[in-house]
């Protein structure tokens, strides 16, 4: 697979490591009343869809940026690649 | 029809005209007591043991393609029970014992070959860890044996003992481990289940679960609605897709594992050998091909094919321990979709929906578990309580903090 890095251009997927579903960007509030339930779902449960999947890739052997890659899990076709920092900022994440 | 030596000789003399189909191809009935979703090794084994050991009569196995076309026909055929943790080892040892009696039990030649499995050790720390695992195996009634490098050299002179980076310092052997003809496992269980009245319905894809007031009433399929008192999902890599019909999110990601076969070679590798410093396992099939594999690719996928970086990594690992294979050519490679769980261990449990049961999360170790998975799932479906060797495989263990993490990797499925 080739991942079209927003800054560096097309790079071989072998340069990256894979973390998982991009919902991992949305870390629950540890002070919420139901924090234990929220963290259980955040840490362990996944949609695991067959089809379009937004996921986190880390450019370990490159510029060490985190990317949100939208990829089809049936065909491996990648439809969009964004910097995870941009995605998090657009969502209004504090960190 | 029973298979026997006498029958084979008789058919040879009679022109092989007496062999019939091994199982029926029935139309689905409108209602069953128990429906198993998924006609793979585990699903067929479940139906077989439900009929044979637990006295159930009205059972169907629904398979979207053809039986044996999924992971039971895509694995590297290894059987073993060399686990460490108490939640796992009794289960896998139960499975290995079932393998040992399987062919007589279902009257089918599955070519169970206890040629032994050898885990190589490359450092002192690894020796400590493997010794501990060996002791855990022995405590649970399995066999384990520490071999020195000299003992290994006598049996496997072709290994790369004096490699500067990964010298072979010893090994943990399980002599009762080995290989099985994987397709024959599916066929044998299918035939045995069919003979006991189980309807095996192929080309019947489950497209929905009918749930009313918290009770599962049956399944919607590509061949219409089929009612059931109990529905058991047993679909490996497709687990999340089936359970999504019940709005259940699972602690599972689907990943692809690739496997490989070389061209046929003269007999050279006596048993199963695994590399301790990378991830590589190899055996030699009876046809002579080297059957080998390594890590999963590491990203979510439902495509039954992988990518080249993993191929390179697996071949490098193979070259590191047995440089002689560099001269052989790869013949075939393929991929299967693994239900990678969050702690690397499986789930056999009820769900919060009455009449809906779940079996999955086998990661890339499901083949060796086939008999025990079928037996324990049948026990759960028939009696509504877990078998004693499968009590740890609960769906709620992640919420309750009772993970069974053999590798100590945490909730990161692609590292298990």
XYZ file of C-alpha atoms in Angstrom:
511
model
C 0.000 0.000 0.000
C 1.100 3.546 -0.719
C 0.055 6.267 1.729
C -0.075 9.739 0.218
C 1.418 11.760 3.092
C -0.010 15.330 3.154
C 3.474 16.811 3.593
C 5.894 14.245 2.163
C 3.875 12.828 -0.726
C 3.429 9.138 -1.573
C 5.252 6.876 0.891
C 5.401 3.077 1.228
C 3.153 1.799 4.042
C 6.145 -0.160 5.345
C 7.538 3.147 6.689
C 4.533 3.421 9.021
C 3.264 1.615 12.073
C -0.432 1.080 12.586
C -2.350 1.905 15.744
C -6.026 1.379 14.945
C -9.407 3.086 14.675
C -9.197 6.893 14.548
C -11.755 7.047 17.364
C -8.697 6.646 19.594
C -8.234 10.407 19.116
C -11.344 10.956 21.223
C -10.054 10.125 24.660
C -12.869 10.248 27.248
C -12.909 12.725 30.108
C -11.437 10.939 33.117
C -13.503 13.085 35.459
C -16.852 12.142 33.904
C -19.303 10.310 36.167
C -19.293 7.283 33.837
C -15.571 7.484 33.043
C -15.005 3.758 33.708
C -17.650 2.744 31.145
C -16.404 5.299 28.646
C -12.806 4.133 28.961
C -13.895 0.490 28.612
C -15.568 1.313 25.310
C -12.700 3.573 24.203
C -10.015 1.030 24.987
C -11.606 -2.288 24.047
C -14.595 -1.983 21.703
C -14.282 -1.394 17.969
C -16.699 -0.927 15.068
C -14.334 -2.991 12.881
C -16.256 -2.201 9.686
C -15.992 -3.996 6.357
C -15.630 -1.031 4.047
C -14.514 2.527 4.766
C -12.364 2.790 7.908
C -10.701 5.845 9.449
C -7.507 4.779 11.157
C -4.299 6.077 12.743
C -0.912 5.495 11.115
C 2.390 6.733 12.554
C 5.211 7.691 10.176
C 7.881 6.093 12.304
C 10.550 5.897 9.613
C 9.737 9.344 8.268
C 8.709 12.612 9.847
C 7.080 10.941 12.874
C 3.728 12.496 12.233
C 0.446 10.807 13.056
C -1.949 10.480 10.128
C -5.643 9.747 9.851
C -5.972 7.485 6.819
C -9.379 6.667 5.337
C -9.030 3.263 3.756
C -11.413 0.603 2.469
C -10.878 -2.620 4.426
C -12.309 -4.714 1.598
C -10.068 -3.365 -1.176
C -7.184 -1.594 0.676
C -7.960 1.509 -1.431
C -7.028 4.737 0.371
C -9.403 7.624 -0.241
C -7.974 10.343 1.998
C -4.990 11.081 4.228
C -4.936 13.883 6.806
C -2.578 14.972 9.553
C -4.018 13.689 12.830
C -3.179 17.019 14.458
C -5.403 18.813 11.905
C -8.227 16.325 12.501
C -7.981 16.682 16.262
C -7.908 20.482 16.041
C -10.910 20.542 13.695
C -12.799 18.347 16.183
C -11.941 20.772 18.956
C -9.837 18.313 20.984
C -7.994 20.130 23.734
C -4.739 18.190 23.389
C -21.181 -45.554 5.212
C -18.143 -46.203 7.384
C -14.591 -45.963 6.117
C -12.406 -48.976 6.791
C -9.504 -50.834 5.266
C -11.932 -53.505 4.108
C -14.114 -50.881 2.388
C -11.112 -49.399 0.556
C -10.045 -52.816 -0.770
C -13.618 -53.682 -1.757
C -14.025 -50.422 -3.655
C -10.658 -50.904 -5.375
C -11.892 -54.266 -6.681
C -15.342 -52.935 -7.614
C -14.111 -49.962 -9.661
C -14.765 -47.328 -6.966
C -18.469 -47.175 -7.797
C -19.683 -47.442 -4.211
C -18.494 -44.082 -2.888
C -21.304 -41.580 -2.365
C -21.445 -37.931 -1.346
C -20.090 -37.375 2.153
C -22.946 -35.140 3.242
C -26.397 -34.106 2.030
C -27.259 -30.745 0.521
C -30.601 -30.067 2.262
C -33.057 -27.215 1.855
C -33.347 -25.137 5.026
C -36.296 -25.919 7.284
C -38.374 -23.054 8.675
C -37.202 -23.606 12.261
C -34.369 -25.284 14.142
C -33.576 -25.752 17.817
C -30.034 -24.487 17.249
C -28.532 -22.601 14.323
C -24.763 -22.285 13.999
C -23.704 -19.372 11.789
C -20.514 -20.319 9.970
C -19.561 -23.653 8.399
C -15.871 -23.505 9.212
C -13.941 -25.888 11.417
C -15.317 -24.515 14.671
C -18.930 -24.310 13.482
C -18.930 -27.838 12.055
C -17.207 -29.201 15.168
C -19.840 -27.478 17.320
C -22.674 -29.071 15.341
C -20.943 -32.471 15.428
C -20.488 -32.447 19.204
C -23.981 -31.018 19.787
C -25.414 -34.022 17.944
C -22.992 -36.649 19.189
C -22.177 -35.669 22.774
C -25.034 -33.444 23.889
C -28.042 -35.248 22.381
C -29.304 -32.323 20.301
C -31.269 -33.261 17.182
C -32.628 -30.281 15.285
C -29.490 -28.372 14.251
C -28.436 -26.384 11.193
C -25.096 -24.954 10.124
C -25.408 -21.944 7.806
C -22.449 -21.162 5.572
C -22.319 -18.200 3.183
C -19.910 -19.933 0.801
C -18.858 -23.574 0.870
C -17.752 -25.435 3.962
C -14.037 -25.431 4.578
C -13.514 -22.399 2.319
C -12.494 -20.035 5.105
C -9.727 -20.172 7.671
C -9.948 -23.936 8.255
C -8.582 -24.306 4.730
C -6.146 -21.403 4.995
C -4.021 -22.093 8.067
C -0.609 -23.697 8.545
C -2.196 -26.847 10.090
C -0.269 -26.792 13.379
C -1.635 -28.369 16.566
C -0.051 -27.809 20.002
C -0.920 -26.981 23.589
C 2.074 -24.910 24.669
C 0.403 -22.010 26.460
C 1.317 -20.501 29.807
C -1.759 -18.998 31.440
C -4.292 -20.928 33.512
C -7.197 -19.571 31.458
C -5.703 -21.027 28.285
C -3.576 -24.102 28.905
C -6.272 -26.535 30.170
C -8.416 -25.603 27.173
C -5.658 -26.187 24.614
C -4.573 -29.425 26.310
C -8.196 -30.620 26.138
C -8.080 -29.755 22.445
C -4.853 -31.689 21.867
C -6.339 -34.739 23.591
C -9.369 -34.504 21.305
C -7.048 -34.297 18.279
C -5.357 -37.497 19.433
C -8.624 -39.431 19.267
C -10.314 -37.478 16.499
C -9.885 -39.797 13.524
C -11.311 -42.821 15.360
C -14.053 -40.631 16.796
C -15.380 -39.304 13.496
C -14.157 -42.188 11.300
C -12.278 -39.989 8.860
C -8.606 -39.786 7.966
C -7.516 -36.299 9.042
C -3.827 -37.248 8.880
C -3.170 -36.215 12.474
C 0.619 -36.354 12.679
C 2.226 -35.831 16.083
C 5.603 -34.993 14.656
C 6.422 -32.551 17.454
C 6.827 -28.810 17.731
C 10.076 -27.090 18.697
C 10.254 -23.454 19.890
C 13.833 -22.229 19.501
C 15.512 -20.191 22.257
C 18.014 -17.470 21.388
C 18.847 -15.769 24.692
C 19.135 -16.519 28.392
C 16.076 -14.417 29.181
C 14.068 -16.319 26.608
C 15.226 -19.599 28.141
C 13.842 -18.461 31.514
C 10.514 -17.521 29.927
C 10.243 -20.790 27.992
C 11.191 -22.840 31.081
C 8.370 -21.133 32.933
C 5.966 -21.885 30.110
C 7.129 -25.505 29.995
C 6.474 -25.834 33.717
C 3.026 -24.287 33.252
C 2.283 -26.847 30.546
C 3.418 -29.784 32.697
C 1.353 -28.531 35.653
C -1.696 -28.652 33.395
C -1.041 -32.182 32.203
C 0.620 -31.379 28.882
C 4.088 -32.541 27.840
C 7.049 -30.198 27.566
C 10.723 -30.894 27.205
C 13.756 -28.634 27.298
C 16.328 -29.455 24.642
C 19.918 -28.247 24.616
C 21.477 -26.895 21.443
C 23.354 -30.191 20.987
C 20.164 -32.210 21.268
C 18.513 -29.952 18.695
C 21.530 -30.247 16.400
C 21.210 -34.032 16.381
C 17.631 -33.818 15.072
C 17.850 -30.626 12.990
C 21.413 -30.250 11.698
C 20.342 -27.721 9.065
C 19.504 -24.921 11.541
C 21.682 -21.812 11.794
C 23.123 -22.543 15.274
C 26.029 -20.123 15.373
C 24.409 -17.047 13.896
C 26.112 -13.964 15.392
C 22.869 -12.134 16.100
C 20.475 -14.971 17.011
C 22.454 -18.053 18.088
C 20.323 -21.084 19.009
C 20.777 -21.710 22.728
C 18.187 -24.443 23.165
C 14.544 -25.103 22.632
C 11.229 -26.003 24.219
C 9.741 -29.071 22.574
C 6.248 -30.490 22.743
C 6.480 -33.961 21.209
C 2.697 -34.413 21.086
C 2.268 -31.327 18.916
C 2.277 -31.658 15.163
C 0.191 -31.101 12.052
C -3.212 -32.160 10.704
C -4.642 -32.214 7.191
C -6.785 -29.125 7.690
C -9.409 -29.607 4.941
C -10.071 -33.145 6.179
C -10.943 -31.701 9.592
C -13.783 -29.696 8.044
C -14.887 -32.628 5.896
C -14.714 -35.139 8.730
C -16.746 -32.971 11.083
C -19.239 -32.144 8.305
C -19.712 -35.809 7.447
C -20.032 -36.797 11.097
C -22.548 -34.033 11.794
C -24.553 -34.800 8.664
C -24.765 -38.498 9.569
C -26.318 -37.438 12.875
C -28.986 -35.347 11.177
C -27.405 -31.883 11.158
C -28.481 -29.805 8.144
C -25.400 -28.212 6.570
C -26.731 -25.414 4.390
C -24.158 -23.896 2.062
C -24.507 -20.731 -0.005
C -26.738 -19.304 2.701
C -25.478 -15.956 3.976
C -26.833 -14.533 7.211
C -27.948 -10.967 6.505
C -29.609 -10.156 9.814
C -30.608 -11.364 13.257
C -34.286 -11.203 14.247
C -34.363 -9.921 17.813
C -37.685 -9.222 19.553
C -37.892 -7.928 23.124
C -34.327 -8.905 23.852
C -34.739 -12.452 22.533
C -33.126 -13.796 19.356
C -35.823 -15.531 17.306
C -33.798 -16.557 14.287
C -31.749 -15.314 11.369
C -32.499 -13.488 8.141
C -30.584 -15.127 5.329
C -30.088 -14.891 1.591
C -32.510 -17.847 1.460
C -35.170 -16.306 3.702
C -35.916 -16.203 7.410
C -35.002 -19.262 9.474
C -36.303 -19.457 13.034
C -34.318 -20.870 15.947
C -34.457 -21.242 19.714
C -30.732 -20.561 19.902
C -28.370 -18.895 17.446
C -24.605 -19.283 17.760
C -22.231 -17.060 15.807
C -19.007 -18.842 14.849
C -17.603 -16.835 11.954
C -14.007 -15.920 12.894
C -12.930 -12.857 10.890
C -16.524 -11.815 10.171
C -17.535 -11.767 13.860
C -17.958 -7.992 14.055
C -20.179 -8.005 10.945
C -22.537 -10.661 12.312
C -22.747 -9.216 15.810
C -23.353 -5.723 14.395
C -26.781 -7.074 13.367
C -27.493 -7.236 17.121
C -25.876 -3.821 17.728
C -23.073 -5.491 19.666
C -19.614 -3.971 19.350
C -16.882 -6.514 20.003
C -13.377 -6.264 21.478
C -12.140 -7.499 18.091
C -10.367 -6.157 15.004
C -10.153 -8.122 11.744
C -6.638 -8.534 10.362
C -5.085 -10.583 7.568
C -2.586 -13.370 8.183
C -0.620 -14.654 5.222
C 0.668 -18.190 4.801
C 3.059 -19.684 2.292
C 4.035 -22.963 0.636
C 7.282 -23.645 -1.177
C 7.789 -26.032 -4.065
C 7.938 -29.694 -3.088
C 11.235 -30.785 -1.543
C 12.609 -34.095 -0.290
C 11.835 -34.784 3.404
C 14.037 -32.470 5.441
C 12.160 -30.845 8.321
C 11.090 -33.445 10.882
C 8.456 -31.498 12.818
C 7.236 -27.960 13.368
C 9.977 -25.423 14.113
C 9.472 -21.853 15.326
C 11.959 -18.970 15.398
C 12.218 -17.325 18.812
C 13.755 -14.007 17.782
C 11.280 -13.122 15.047
C 7.957 -14.606 14.132
C 8.323 -17.606 11.840
C 6.978 -21.141 11.961
C 7.546 -23.903 9.450
C 6.710 -27.520 8.841
C 6.913 -29.756 5.809
C 3.755 -31.158 4.298
C 3.482 -34.788 3.248
C 3.668 -33.572 -0.364
C 7.051 -32.022 0.430
C 6.206 -28.318 0.403
C 7.466 -26.169 3.246
C 4.386 -24.674 4.930
C 5.271 -21.487 6.768
C 4.051 -18.165 8.080
C 4.793 -15.308 10.427
C 3.139 -12.140 11.674
C -0.186 -10.701 10.636
C 0.050 -7.702 8.305
C -1.068 -5.446 11.140
C -3.880 -3.257 9.765
C -7.662 -3.767 9.776
C -8.779 -5.639 6.703
C -11.414 -8.021 5.385
C -9.495 -8.716 2.164
C -8.201 -12.279 2.075
C -4.858 -11.106 0.776
C -1.908 -9.252 2.266
C 0.951 -7.019 1.223
C 4.587 -7.537 0.311
C 6.399 -6.065 3.377
C 5.087 -8.988 5.456
C 6.196 -11.476 2.800
C 9.702 -10.012 2.976
C 9.719 -10.103 6.785
C 8.572 -13.732 6.930
C 11.156 -14.849 4.380
C 13.931 -12.970 6.199
C 12.980 -14.706 9.438
C 13.045 -18.063 7.692
C 16.476 -17.357 6.231
C 17.740 -16.365 9.678
C 17.183 -19.825 11.162
C 17.487 -22.103 8.135
C 19.530 -20.477 5.348
C 19.116 -23.613 3.218
C 15.583 -22.590 2.259
C 17.004 -19.674 0.242
C 17.410 -22.080 -2.662
C 13.779 -23.187 -2.727
C 11.096 -21.274 -4.569
C 7.810 -20.080 -3.179
C 4.878 -21.827 -4.788
C 1.770 -20.267 -3.273
C 0.740 -17.659 -0.736
C -2.667 -16.675 0.540
C -4.390 -14.747 3.305
C -7.113 -15.383 5.845
C -9.055 -12.887 7.948
C -8.334 -13.207 11.679
C -10.610 -12.065 14.497
C -7.889 -10.453 16.613
C -9.126 -9.892 20.148
C -7.919 -7.244 22.554
C -5.979 -9.678 24.752
C -5.070 -12.302 22.152
C -7.404 -14.903 23.656
C -10.778 -16.199 22.428
C -14.363 -15.711 23.573
C -16.974 -18.484 24.022
C -19.940 -16.962 25.785
C -23.590 -15.988 25.856
C -24.497 -12.426 24.939
C -26.888 -10.151 26.804
C -29.532 -11.128 24.202
C -31.370 -14.337 25.117
C -30.760 -17.084 22.588
C -27.738 -15.386 21.000
C -24.301 -16.888 21.617
C -20.846 -15.889 20.485
C -17.685 -17.805 19.644
C -14.784 -15.802 18.238
C -11.630 -13.832 18.879
C -9.414 -16.778 17.963
C -6.736 -14.475 16.560
C -4.409 -16.516 14.351
C -4.519 -19.571 16.636
C -7.927 -20.994 15.907
C -7.037 -24.162 14.018
C -5.436 -26.029 16.903
C -8.451 -25.114 19.031
C -11.033 -26.547 16.610
C -12.084 -29.690 18.563
C -12.170 -28.033 21.990
C -13.848 -24.903 20.627
C -16.569 -27.073 19.093
C -16.945 -29.156 22.234
C -17.053 -26.197 24.631
C -19.394 -24.174 22.411
C -21.699 -27.209 22.112
C -21.611 -27.511 25.914
C -22.570 -23.850 26.293
C -25.336 -24.036 23.663
C -26.798 -27.268 25.054
C -26.540 -26.578 28.783
C -26.361 -22.778 28.994
C -23.259 -22.997 31.129
C -19.595 -22.946 30.127
C -17.454 -26.065 29.922
C -14.984 -26.202 32.805
C -11.943 -25.558 30.567
C -13.575 -22.524 28.897
C -14.792 -20.578 31.922
C -12.255 -17.796 31.396
C -13.381 -17.055 27.818
C -16.045 -14.572 28.838
C -17.192 -11.681 26.693
C -17.252 -9.321 29.689
C -13.717 -10.048 30.866
C -12.407 -6.803 29.353
C -14.875 -4.734 31.316
C -14.191 -6.688 34.501
C -10.415 -6.668 34.134
C -9.818 -10.410 33.678
C -7.816 -10.340 30.467
C -5.934 -13.461 29.332
C -2.936 -11.795 27.729
C -0.350 -14.509 26.915
C 2.081 -12.028 25.385
C 1.477 -9.144 27.786
C 0.879 -6.716 24.916
C -2.194 -4.892 26.190
C -5.222 -3.847 24.175
C -3.396 -3.686 20.836
C -4.726 -6.463 18.577
C -2.017 -6.228 15.931
C 0.675 -7.000 18.527
C -0.836 -10.263 19.796
